[in-house]
Each structure stands twice: as structure tokens, then as C-alpha cells.
Short mmCIF file of C-alpha atoms in Angstrom, two decimals:
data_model
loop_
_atom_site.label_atom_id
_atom_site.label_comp_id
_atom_site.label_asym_id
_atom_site.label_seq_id
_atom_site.Cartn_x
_atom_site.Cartn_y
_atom_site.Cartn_z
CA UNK A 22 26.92 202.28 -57.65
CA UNK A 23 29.02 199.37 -57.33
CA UNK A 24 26.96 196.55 -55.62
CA UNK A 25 28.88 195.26 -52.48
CA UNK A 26 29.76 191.49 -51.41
CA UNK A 27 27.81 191.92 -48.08
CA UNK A 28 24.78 192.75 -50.06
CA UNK A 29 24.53 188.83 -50.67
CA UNK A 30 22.53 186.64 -48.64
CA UNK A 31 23.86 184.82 -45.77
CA UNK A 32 23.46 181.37 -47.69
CA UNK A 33 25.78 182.78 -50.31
CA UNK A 34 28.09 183.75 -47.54
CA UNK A 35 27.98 180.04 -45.88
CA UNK A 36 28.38 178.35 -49.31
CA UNK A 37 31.53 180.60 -49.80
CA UNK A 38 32.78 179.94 -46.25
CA UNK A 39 32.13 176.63 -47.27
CA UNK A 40 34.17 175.79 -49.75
CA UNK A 41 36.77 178.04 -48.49
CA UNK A 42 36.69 181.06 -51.74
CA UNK A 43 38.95 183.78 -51.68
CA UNK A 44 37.62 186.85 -51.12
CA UNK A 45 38.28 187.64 -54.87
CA UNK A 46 36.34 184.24 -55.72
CA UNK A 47 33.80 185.43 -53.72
CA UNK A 48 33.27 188.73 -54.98
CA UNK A 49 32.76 187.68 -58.83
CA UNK A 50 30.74 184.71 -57.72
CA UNK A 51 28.18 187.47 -55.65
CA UNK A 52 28.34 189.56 -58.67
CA UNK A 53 27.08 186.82 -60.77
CA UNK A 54 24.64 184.70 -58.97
CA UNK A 55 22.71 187.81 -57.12
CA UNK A 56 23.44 190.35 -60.20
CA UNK A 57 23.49 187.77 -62.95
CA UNK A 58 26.51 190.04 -64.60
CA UNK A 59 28.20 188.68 -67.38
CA UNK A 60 32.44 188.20 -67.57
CA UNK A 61 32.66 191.62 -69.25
CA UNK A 62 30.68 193.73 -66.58
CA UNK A 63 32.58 191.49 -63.49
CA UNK A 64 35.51 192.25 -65.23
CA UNK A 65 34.65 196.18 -65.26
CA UNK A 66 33.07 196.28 -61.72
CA UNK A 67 36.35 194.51 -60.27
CA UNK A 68 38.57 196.18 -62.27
CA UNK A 69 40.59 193.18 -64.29
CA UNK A 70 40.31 191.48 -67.36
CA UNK A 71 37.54 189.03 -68.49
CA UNK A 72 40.02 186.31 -69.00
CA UNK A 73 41.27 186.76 -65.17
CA UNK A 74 37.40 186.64 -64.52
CA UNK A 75 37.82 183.30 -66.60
CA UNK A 76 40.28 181.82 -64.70
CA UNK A 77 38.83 183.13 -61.14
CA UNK A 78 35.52 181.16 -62.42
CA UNK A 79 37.47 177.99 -62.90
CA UNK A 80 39.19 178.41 -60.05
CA UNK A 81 35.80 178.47 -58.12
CA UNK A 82 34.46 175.45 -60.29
CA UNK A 83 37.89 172.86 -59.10
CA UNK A 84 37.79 173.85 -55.76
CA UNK A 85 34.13 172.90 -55.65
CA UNK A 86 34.05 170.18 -57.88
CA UNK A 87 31.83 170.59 -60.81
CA UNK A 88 32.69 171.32 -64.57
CA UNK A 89 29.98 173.50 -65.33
CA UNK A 90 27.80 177.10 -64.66
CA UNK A 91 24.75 175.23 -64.47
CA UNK A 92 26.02 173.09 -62.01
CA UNK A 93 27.82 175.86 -59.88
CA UNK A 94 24.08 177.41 -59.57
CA UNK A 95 22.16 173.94 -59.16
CA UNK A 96 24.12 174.10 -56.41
CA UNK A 97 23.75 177.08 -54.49
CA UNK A 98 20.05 176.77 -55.36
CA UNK A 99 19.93 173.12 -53.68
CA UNK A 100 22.27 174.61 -50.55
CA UNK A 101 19.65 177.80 -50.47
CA UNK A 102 16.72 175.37 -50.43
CA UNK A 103 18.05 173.44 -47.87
CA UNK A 104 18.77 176.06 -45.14
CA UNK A 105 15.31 177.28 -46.11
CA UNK A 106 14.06 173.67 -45.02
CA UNK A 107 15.89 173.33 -42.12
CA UNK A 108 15.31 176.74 -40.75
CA UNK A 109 19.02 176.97 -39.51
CA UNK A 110 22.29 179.45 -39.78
CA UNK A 111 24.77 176.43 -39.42
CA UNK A 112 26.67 175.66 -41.73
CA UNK A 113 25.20 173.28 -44.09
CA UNK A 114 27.14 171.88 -47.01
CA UNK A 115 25.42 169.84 -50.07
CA UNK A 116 27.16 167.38 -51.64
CA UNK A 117 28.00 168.36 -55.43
CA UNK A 118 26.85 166.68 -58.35
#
């Protein structure tokens, strides 16, 4: 069974709304922060090719401004820590790195 973009938590969804990701973007970034898939199995859930999963990745990375996975998840780790904190559904945004 093919996991399903609402099947991420609402942080994910904020961070997304955020830094306004296509619904493509969004769907391989679900897949691999809550799934931890690799480019091959994002490219066979979404049906396209790992270097389209490639470029959707870097796509993410410029319109958020980092230059690296590690960063992408520091990230949405800090931004799930923070709504954690503050107890809140508003959108919160954290300043990238």
C-alpha cells in the first residue's frame, strides 16, 4: 500500500505550506522524511525517474535555502521542536541555516 501525503504530521504540512512546495515537492519530501525512502523507491512509489526525484529534491533545497539533506532535516526537526514548545497550530517558520 502506497503511503499517502495526509498520513504526515501537521508540522510537515505547515513547513510545506510554508515554504510554498508543490504538491509534487511535497509528496517526495513526505515520502522521505516520515518513510525515510531512498530516490529509487520515491521514484517507484510516484511513478518517475530517480533523476526527476533528483531534480524535485533540489528544487525543494533552493526554494528553502539550504545546500544539503542534512540540513533540509535539521530543519524540519528544529520547526517540529518548536511547535512542540510552543504548543500552537500557527504557522511557525524557522529561519534556515
Amino acid at each position: 500500500m502506497k503511503p499517502m501525503i495526509s498520513d504526515a504530521p501537521d508540522v510537515l504540512h505547515q513547513f510545506y505550506s510554508n515554504y510554498g512546495l508543490t504538491q509534487r515537492e511535497t509528496e517526495i519530501l513526505s515520502l522521505l522524511v516520515t518513510y525515510g525512502y531512498t530516490n529509487k523507491e520515491i521514484a517507484e512509489s510516484c511513478c518517475i525517474s530517480e533523476k526527476t526525484v533528483k531534480i524535485h529534491l533540489a528544487n525543494i533545497m533552493s526554494k528553502i535555502g539550504i545546500g544539503s539533506m542534512r540540513k533540509l532535516l535539521a530543519l524540519l526537526l528544529q520547526q517540529a521542536l518548536l511547535v512542540s514548545r510552543l504548543g500552537t497550530n500557527e504557522s511557525v517558520r524557522v529561519v534556515s541555516m
